[in-house]
Short mmCIF file of C-alpha atoms in Angstrom, two decimals:
data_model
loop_
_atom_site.label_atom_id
_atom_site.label_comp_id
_atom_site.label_asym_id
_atom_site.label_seq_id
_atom_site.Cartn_x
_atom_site.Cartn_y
_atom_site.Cartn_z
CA UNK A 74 -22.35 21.63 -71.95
CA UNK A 75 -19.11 19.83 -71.18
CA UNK A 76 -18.92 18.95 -67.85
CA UNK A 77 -15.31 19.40 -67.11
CA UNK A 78 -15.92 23.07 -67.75
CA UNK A 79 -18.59 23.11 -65.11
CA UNK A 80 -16.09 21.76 -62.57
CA UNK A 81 -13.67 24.32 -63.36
CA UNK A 82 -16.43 27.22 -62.97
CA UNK A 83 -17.58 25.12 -59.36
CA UNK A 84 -13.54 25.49 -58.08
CA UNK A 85 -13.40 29.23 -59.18
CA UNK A 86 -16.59 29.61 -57.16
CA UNK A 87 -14.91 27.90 -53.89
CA UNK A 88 -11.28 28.81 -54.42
CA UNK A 89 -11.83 32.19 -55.64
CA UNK A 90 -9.03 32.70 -58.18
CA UNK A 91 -7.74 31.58 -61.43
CA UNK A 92 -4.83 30.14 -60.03
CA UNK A 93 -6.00 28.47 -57.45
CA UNK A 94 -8.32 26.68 -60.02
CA UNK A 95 -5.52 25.85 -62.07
CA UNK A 96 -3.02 24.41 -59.20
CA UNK A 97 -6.00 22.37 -57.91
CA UNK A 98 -6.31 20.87 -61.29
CA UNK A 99 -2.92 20.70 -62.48
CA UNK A 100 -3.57 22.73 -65.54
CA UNK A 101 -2.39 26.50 -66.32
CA UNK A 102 -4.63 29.27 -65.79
CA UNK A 103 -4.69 29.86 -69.53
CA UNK A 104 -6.28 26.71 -70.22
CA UNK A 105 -8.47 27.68 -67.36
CA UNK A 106 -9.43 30.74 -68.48
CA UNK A 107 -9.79 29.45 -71.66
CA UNK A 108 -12.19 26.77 -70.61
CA UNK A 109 -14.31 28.94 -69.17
CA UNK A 110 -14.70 31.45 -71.76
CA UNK A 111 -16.30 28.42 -73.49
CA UNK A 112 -18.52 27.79 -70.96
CA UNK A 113 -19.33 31.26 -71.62
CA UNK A 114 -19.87 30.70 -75.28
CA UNK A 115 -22.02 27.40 -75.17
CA UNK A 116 -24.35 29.34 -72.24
CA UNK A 117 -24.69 32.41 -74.13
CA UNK A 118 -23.98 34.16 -70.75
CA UNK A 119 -21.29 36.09 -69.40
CA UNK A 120 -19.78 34.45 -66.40
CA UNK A 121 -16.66 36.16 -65.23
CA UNK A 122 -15.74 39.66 -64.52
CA UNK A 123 -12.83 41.70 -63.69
CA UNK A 124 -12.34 42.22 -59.59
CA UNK A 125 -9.29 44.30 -59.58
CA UNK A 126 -6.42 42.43 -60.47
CA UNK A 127 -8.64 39.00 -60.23
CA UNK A 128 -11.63 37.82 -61.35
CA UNK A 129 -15.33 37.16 -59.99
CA UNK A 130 -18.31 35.11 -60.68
CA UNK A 131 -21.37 37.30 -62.19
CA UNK A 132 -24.76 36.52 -61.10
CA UNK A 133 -25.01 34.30 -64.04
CA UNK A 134 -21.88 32.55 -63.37
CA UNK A 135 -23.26 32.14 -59.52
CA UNK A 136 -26.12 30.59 -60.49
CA UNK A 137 -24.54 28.28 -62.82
CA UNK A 138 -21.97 27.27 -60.30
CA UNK A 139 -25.28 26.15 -58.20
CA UNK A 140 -26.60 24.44 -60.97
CA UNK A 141 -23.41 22.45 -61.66
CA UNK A 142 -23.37 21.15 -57.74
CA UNK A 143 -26.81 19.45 -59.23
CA UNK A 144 -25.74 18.52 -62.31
CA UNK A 145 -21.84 16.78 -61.65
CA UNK A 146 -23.67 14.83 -58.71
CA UNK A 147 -26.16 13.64 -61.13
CA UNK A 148 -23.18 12.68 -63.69
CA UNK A 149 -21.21 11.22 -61.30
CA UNK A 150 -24.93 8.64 -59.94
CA UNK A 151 -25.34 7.83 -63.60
CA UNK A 152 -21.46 6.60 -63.78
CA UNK A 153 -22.00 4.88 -60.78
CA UNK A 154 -25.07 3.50 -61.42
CA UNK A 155 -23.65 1.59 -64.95
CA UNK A 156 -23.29 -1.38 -62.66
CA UNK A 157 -25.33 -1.14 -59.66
CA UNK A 158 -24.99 -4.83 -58.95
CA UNK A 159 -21.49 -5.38 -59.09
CA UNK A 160 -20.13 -7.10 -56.35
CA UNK A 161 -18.46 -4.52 -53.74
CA UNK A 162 -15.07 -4.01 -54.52
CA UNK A 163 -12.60 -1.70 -53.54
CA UNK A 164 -10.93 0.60 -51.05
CA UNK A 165 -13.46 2.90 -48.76
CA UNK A 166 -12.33 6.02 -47.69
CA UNK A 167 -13.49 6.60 -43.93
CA UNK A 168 -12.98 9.83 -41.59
CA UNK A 169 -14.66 10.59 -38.91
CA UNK A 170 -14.98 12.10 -35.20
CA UNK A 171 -13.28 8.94 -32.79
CA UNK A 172 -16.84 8.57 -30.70
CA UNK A 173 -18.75 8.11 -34.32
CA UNK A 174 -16.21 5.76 -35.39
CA UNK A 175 -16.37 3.61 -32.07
CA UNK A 176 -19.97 3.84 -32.11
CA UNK A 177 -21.16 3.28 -35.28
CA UNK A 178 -18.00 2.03 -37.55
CA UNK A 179 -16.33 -0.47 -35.54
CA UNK A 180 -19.27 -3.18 -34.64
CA UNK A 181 -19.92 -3.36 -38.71
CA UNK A 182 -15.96 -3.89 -39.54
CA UNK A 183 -15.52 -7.93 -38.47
CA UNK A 184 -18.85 -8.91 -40.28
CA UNK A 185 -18.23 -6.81 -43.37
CA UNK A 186 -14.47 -8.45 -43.57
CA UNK A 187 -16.09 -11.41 -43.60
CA UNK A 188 -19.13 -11.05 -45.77
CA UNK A 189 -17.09 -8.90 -48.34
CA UNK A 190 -13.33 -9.51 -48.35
CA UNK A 191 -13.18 -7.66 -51.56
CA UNK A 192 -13.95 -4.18 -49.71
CA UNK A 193 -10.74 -2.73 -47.84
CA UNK A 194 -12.01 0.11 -45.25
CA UNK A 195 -9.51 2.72 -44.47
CA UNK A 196 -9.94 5.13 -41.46
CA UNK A 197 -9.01 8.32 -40.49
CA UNK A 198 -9.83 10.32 -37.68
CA UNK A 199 -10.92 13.79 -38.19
CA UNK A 200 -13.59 16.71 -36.86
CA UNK A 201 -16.46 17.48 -38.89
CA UNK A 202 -14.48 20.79 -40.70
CA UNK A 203 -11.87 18.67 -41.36
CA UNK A 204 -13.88 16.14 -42.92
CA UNK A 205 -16.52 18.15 -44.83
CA UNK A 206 -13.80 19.78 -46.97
CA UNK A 207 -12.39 16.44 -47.80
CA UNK A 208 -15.30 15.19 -48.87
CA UNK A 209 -16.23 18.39 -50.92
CA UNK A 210 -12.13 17.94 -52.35
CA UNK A 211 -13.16 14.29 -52.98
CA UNK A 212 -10.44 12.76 -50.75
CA UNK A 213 -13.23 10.88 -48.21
CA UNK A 214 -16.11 8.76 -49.55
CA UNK A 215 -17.79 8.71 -46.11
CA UNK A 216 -17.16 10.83 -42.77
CA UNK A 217 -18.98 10.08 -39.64
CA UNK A 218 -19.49 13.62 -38.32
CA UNK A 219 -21.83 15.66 -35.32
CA UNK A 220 -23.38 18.67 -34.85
CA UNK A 221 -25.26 20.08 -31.57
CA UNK A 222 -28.77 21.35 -31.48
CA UNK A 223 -27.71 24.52 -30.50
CA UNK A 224 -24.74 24.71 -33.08
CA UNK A 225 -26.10 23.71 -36.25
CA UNK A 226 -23.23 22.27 -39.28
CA UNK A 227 -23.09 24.15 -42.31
CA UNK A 228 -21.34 21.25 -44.85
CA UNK A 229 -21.10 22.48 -48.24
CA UNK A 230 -23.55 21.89 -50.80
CA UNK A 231 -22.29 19.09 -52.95
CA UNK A 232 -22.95 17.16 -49.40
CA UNK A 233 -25.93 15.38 -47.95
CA UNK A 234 -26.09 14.01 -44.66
CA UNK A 235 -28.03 10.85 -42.81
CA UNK A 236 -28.46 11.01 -39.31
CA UNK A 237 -27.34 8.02 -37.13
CA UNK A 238 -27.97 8.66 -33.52
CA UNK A 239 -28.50 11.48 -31.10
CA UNK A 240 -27.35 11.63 -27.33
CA UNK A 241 -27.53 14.66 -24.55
CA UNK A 242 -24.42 16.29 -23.63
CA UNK A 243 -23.83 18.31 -20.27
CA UNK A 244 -21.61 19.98 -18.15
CA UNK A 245 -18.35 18.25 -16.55
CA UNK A 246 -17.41 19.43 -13.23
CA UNK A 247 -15.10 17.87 -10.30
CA UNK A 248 -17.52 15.12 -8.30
CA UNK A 249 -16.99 17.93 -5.20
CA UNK A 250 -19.06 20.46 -6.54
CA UNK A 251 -22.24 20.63 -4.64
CA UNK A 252 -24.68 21.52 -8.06
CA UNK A 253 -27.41 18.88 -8.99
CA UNK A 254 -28.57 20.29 -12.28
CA UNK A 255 -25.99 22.97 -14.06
CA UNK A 256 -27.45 26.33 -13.63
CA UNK A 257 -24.58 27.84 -15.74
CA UNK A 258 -24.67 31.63 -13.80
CA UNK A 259 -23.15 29.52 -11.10
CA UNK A 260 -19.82 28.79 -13.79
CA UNK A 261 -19.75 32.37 -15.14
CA UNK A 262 -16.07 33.09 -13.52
CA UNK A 263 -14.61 29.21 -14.52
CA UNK A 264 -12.32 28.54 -17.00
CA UNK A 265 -14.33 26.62 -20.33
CA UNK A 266 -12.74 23.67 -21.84
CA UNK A 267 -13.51 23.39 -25.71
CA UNK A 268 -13.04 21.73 -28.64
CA UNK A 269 -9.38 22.86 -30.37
CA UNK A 270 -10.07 21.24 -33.83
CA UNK A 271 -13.78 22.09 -34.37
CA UNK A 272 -16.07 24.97 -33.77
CA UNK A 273 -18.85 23.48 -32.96
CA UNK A 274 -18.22 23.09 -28.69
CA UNK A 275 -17.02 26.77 -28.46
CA UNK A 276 -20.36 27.90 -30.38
CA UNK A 277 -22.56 25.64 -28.17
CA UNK A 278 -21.16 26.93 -24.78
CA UNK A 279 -21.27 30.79 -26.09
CA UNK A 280 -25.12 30.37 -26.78
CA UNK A 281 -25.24 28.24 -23.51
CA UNK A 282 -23.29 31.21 -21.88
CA UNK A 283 -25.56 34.00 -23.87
CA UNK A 284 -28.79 32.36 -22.56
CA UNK A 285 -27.32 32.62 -19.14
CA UNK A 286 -25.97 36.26 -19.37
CA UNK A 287 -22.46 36.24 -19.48
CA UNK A 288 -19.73 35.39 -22.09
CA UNK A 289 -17.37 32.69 -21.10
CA UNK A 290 -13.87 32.78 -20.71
CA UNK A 291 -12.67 30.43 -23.02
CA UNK A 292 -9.50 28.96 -21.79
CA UNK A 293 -8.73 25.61 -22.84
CA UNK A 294 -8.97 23.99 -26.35
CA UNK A 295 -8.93 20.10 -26.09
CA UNK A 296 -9.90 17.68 -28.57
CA UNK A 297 -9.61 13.91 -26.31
CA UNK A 298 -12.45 13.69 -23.78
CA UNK A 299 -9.88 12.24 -21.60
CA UNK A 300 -8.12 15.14 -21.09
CA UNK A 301 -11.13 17.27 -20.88
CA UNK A 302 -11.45 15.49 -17.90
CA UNK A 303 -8.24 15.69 -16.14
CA UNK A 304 -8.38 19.34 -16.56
CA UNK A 305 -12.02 19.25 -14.91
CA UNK A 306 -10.67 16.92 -12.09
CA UNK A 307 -8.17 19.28 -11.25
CA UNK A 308 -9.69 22.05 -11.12
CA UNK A 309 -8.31 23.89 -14.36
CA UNK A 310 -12.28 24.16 -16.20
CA UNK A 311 -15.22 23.24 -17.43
CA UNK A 312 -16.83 21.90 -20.46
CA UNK A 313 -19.11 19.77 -22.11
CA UNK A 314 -19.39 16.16 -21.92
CA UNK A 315 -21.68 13.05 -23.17
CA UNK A 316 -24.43 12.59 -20.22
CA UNK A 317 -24.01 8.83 -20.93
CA UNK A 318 -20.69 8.11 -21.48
CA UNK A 319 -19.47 6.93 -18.19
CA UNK A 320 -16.66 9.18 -16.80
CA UNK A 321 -13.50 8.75 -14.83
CA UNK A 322 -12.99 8.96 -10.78
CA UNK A 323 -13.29 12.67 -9.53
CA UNK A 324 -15.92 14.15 -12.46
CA UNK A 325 -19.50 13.88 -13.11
CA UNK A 326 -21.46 15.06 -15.52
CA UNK A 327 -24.59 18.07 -14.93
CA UNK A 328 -28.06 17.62 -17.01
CA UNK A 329 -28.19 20.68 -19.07
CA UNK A 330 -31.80 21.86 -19.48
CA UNK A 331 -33.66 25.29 -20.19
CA UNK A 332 -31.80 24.50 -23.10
CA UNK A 333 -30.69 20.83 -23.35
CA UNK A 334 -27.71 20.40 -25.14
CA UNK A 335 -28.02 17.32 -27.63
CA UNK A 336 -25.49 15.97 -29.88
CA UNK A 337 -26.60 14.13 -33.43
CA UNK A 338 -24.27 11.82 -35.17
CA UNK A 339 -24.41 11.57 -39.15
CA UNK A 340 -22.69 9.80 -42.09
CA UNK A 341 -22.13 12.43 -44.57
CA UNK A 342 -21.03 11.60 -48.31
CA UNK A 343 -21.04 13.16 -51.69
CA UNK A 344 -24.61 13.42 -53.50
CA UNK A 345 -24.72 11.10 -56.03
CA UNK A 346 -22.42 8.85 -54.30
CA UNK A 347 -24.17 6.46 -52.28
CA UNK A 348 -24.98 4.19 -55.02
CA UNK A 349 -21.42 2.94 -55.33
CA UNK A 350 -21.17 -0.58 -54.04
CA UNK A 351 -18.57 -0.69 -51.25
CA UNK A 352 -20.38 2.89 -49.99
CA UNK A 353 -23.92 1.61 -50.08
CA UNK A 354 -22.70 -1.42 -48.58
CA UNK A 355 -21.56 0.18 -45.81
CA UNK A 356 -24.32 3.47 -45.62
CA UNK A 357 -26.73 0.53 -45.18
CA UNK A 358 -24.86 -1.06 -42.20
CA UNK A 359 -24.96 2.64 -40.43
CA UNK A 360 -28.58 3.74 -41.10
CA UNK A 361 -31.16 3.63 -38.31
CA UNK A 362 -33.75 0.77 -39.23
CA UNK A 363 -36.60 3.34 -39.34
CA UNK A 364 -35.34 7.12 -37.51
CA UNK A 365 -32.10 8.27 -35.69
CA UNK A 366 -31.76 6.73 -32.12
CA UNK A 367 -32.83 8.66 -29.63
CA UNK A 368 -31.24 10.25 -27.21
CA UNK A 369 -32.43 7.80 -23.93
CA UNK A 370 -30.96 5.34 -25.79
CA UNK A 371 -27.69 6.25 -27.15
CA UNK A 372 -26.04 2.78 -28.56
CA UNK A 373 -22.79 1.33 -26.73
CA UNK A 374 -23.35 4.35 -24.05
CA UNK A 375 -20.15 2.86 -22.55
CA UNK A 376 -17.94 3.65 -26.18
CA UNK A 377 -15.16 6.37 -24.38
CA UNK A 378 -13.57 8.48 -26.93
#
C-alpha cells in the first residue's frame, strides 16, 4: 500500500474535496483522483462516492483514513528513528500560548543554546486552535497549548499531547467589590471578558454561567491578560484570570469553587515525532520529572502574560 496514496485519502477526509486535496499538495485533481482509485484497487475496497457534484468517503474509505493516521505516524517514527543518536541538529518549530512559552519554554532556551548550538529554536505565539491545525498541516513540530477542566481540547487525531503543569483560574473583578469567594449569580447582569482567538474561555464561563443559572452576556473578546484587566479595573467586565499570577493595582482575583476552574498546560506534537533529536531534546526539558505540577504549585507563579 503506497503511502503517499494514504496521505492523499487522509486530506480528502479533512479537506473534504478533490480540489482542496490537490491545491494542498500541489498536484491536479486528476492525479488525485487517480491516486486514489489505486488505493482503491490495491484495498480491494471502494473508497469514494459521488455527493452531488463532489465526492465522499464510504465507510470503507473512513475507516481507512483512521487507519492511515496510525500507519503515516508509524512511517514517519521508523524514518526518524534511522538515526536515533545523531547529534541534535536543526531548526525547531515552536508555537504556543505566551504564558506556556514564559513558563515552560524560556528557562530551557540559555542552557539548550549552550549545550546544543547546533539546534536553532524558532517561536511563535499562537492559541491552541491555531496551533493544533499547524501541527496537523505539519508547519509546528511542538506547540505549548491549554485546556480547562471544564472545557476539554479536542486536537485532531494525528496529535498526542503531554501534560506540563496545571494551575486554578478565577474570576477578575475591580479590588472594590465587596465578594470574598465568586458566587457567579452575583455577576449575572456584568459584561464577560473572553478569549477573542480561542474558544476555550467563552466555553468555560458558559458552563460556569449554566451551573449558576443564567447565560452570560458576552461582551468583550481579549486575548492579553493585561488588557483583560484594564477593562476589569474600569469597570467595563469580567472574566477569568490565573489565581496565582499576581495582578495589577485596582483587580483581584475570586477563588472559583462548586466548580473550580483549573487550567492544564501541555506540549502537543505529531505521533511519531518525538523521537527526532532536536524535539526529544527539547520534550525532555518540558516533561514533569514524574506527573504534571499541581495546581498549589504552579512554577514561576509570577510569569505575567
Amino acid at each position: 500500500m503506497d503511502t503517499r496514496r494514504l496521505q492523499l485519502l487522509l486530506a480528502l477526509s479533512r479537506l473534504g474535496s478533490m480540489r482542496a486535496v490537490a491545491d494542498a499538495h500541489g498536484l491536479t485533481t486528476s492525479t488525485v483522483s487517480q491516486q486514489l482509485a489505486a488505493l482503491a484497487r490495491d484495498t480491494d475496497t471502494q473508497l469514494i462516492e459521488p455527493d452531488g457534484r463532489r465526492v465522499r468517503l464510504t465507510p470503507a474509505g473512513r475507516r481507512l483514513a483512521d487507519h492511515a493516521v496510525t500507519i503515516l505516524a508509524a512511517v514517519d517514527a521508523a524514518r526518524l528513528d534511522l538515526d536515533p543518536d545523531a547529534d541534535p541538529a536543526g531548526t525547531l518549530r515552536v508555537g504556543g500560548f505566551a504564558t506556556g512559552i514564559r513558563v515552560s519554554l524560556l528557562p530551557i532556551l540559555d542552557e539548550l543554546s549552550r549545550s546544543h548550538p547546533q539546534v536553532d529554536v524558532v517561536i511563535s505565539e499562537y492559541e491552541p486552535i491555531e496551533a493544533f491545525r499547524l501541527l496537523a498541516d505539519d508547519d509546528l513540530d511542538l506547540a505549548l497549548t491549554y485546556e480547562y477542566d471544564l472545557a476539554p481540547a479536542s486536537p485532531d487525531a494525528v496529535l498526542e499531547a503531554v501534560p506540563l503543569w496545571s494551575t486554578p483560574w478565577g474570576l477578575g473583578v475591580p479590588d472594590d467589590d465587596p465578594s470574598d469567594i465568586a458566587d457567579l449569580r452575583d455577576f449575572a447582569d456584568r459584561r464577560w471578558i473572553v478569549n477573542s482567538r480561542n474558544t476555550a474561555d467563552e466555553d468555560a464561563v458558559r458552563t460556569l454561567a449554566s451551573l449558576a443559572g443564567f447565560t452570560p452576556t458576552i461582551a468583550h473578546q481579549i486575548d492579553s491578560l493585561e488588557l483583560v484587566e484594564d477593562l476589569i479595573r474600569t469597570g467595563y467586565g469580567v472574566g477569568l484570570l490565573p489565581v496565582h499570577r499576581p495582578t495589577g493595582p485596582g483587580v483581584r482575583v475570586l477563588p472559583l469553587t462548586e466548580p473550580a476552574v483549573i487550567l492544564t498546560a501541555f506540549a502537543v506534537t505529531r505521533r511519531g515525532r518525538s523521537t527526532w533529536p532536536p524535539l526529544r531534546l527539547v520534550l525532555d526539558r518540558l516533561r514533569p520529572r514524574t506527573r504534571p505540577v499541581p495546581a498549589e504549585s504552579w512554577p514561576r507563579p509570577a510569569a505575567r502574560q
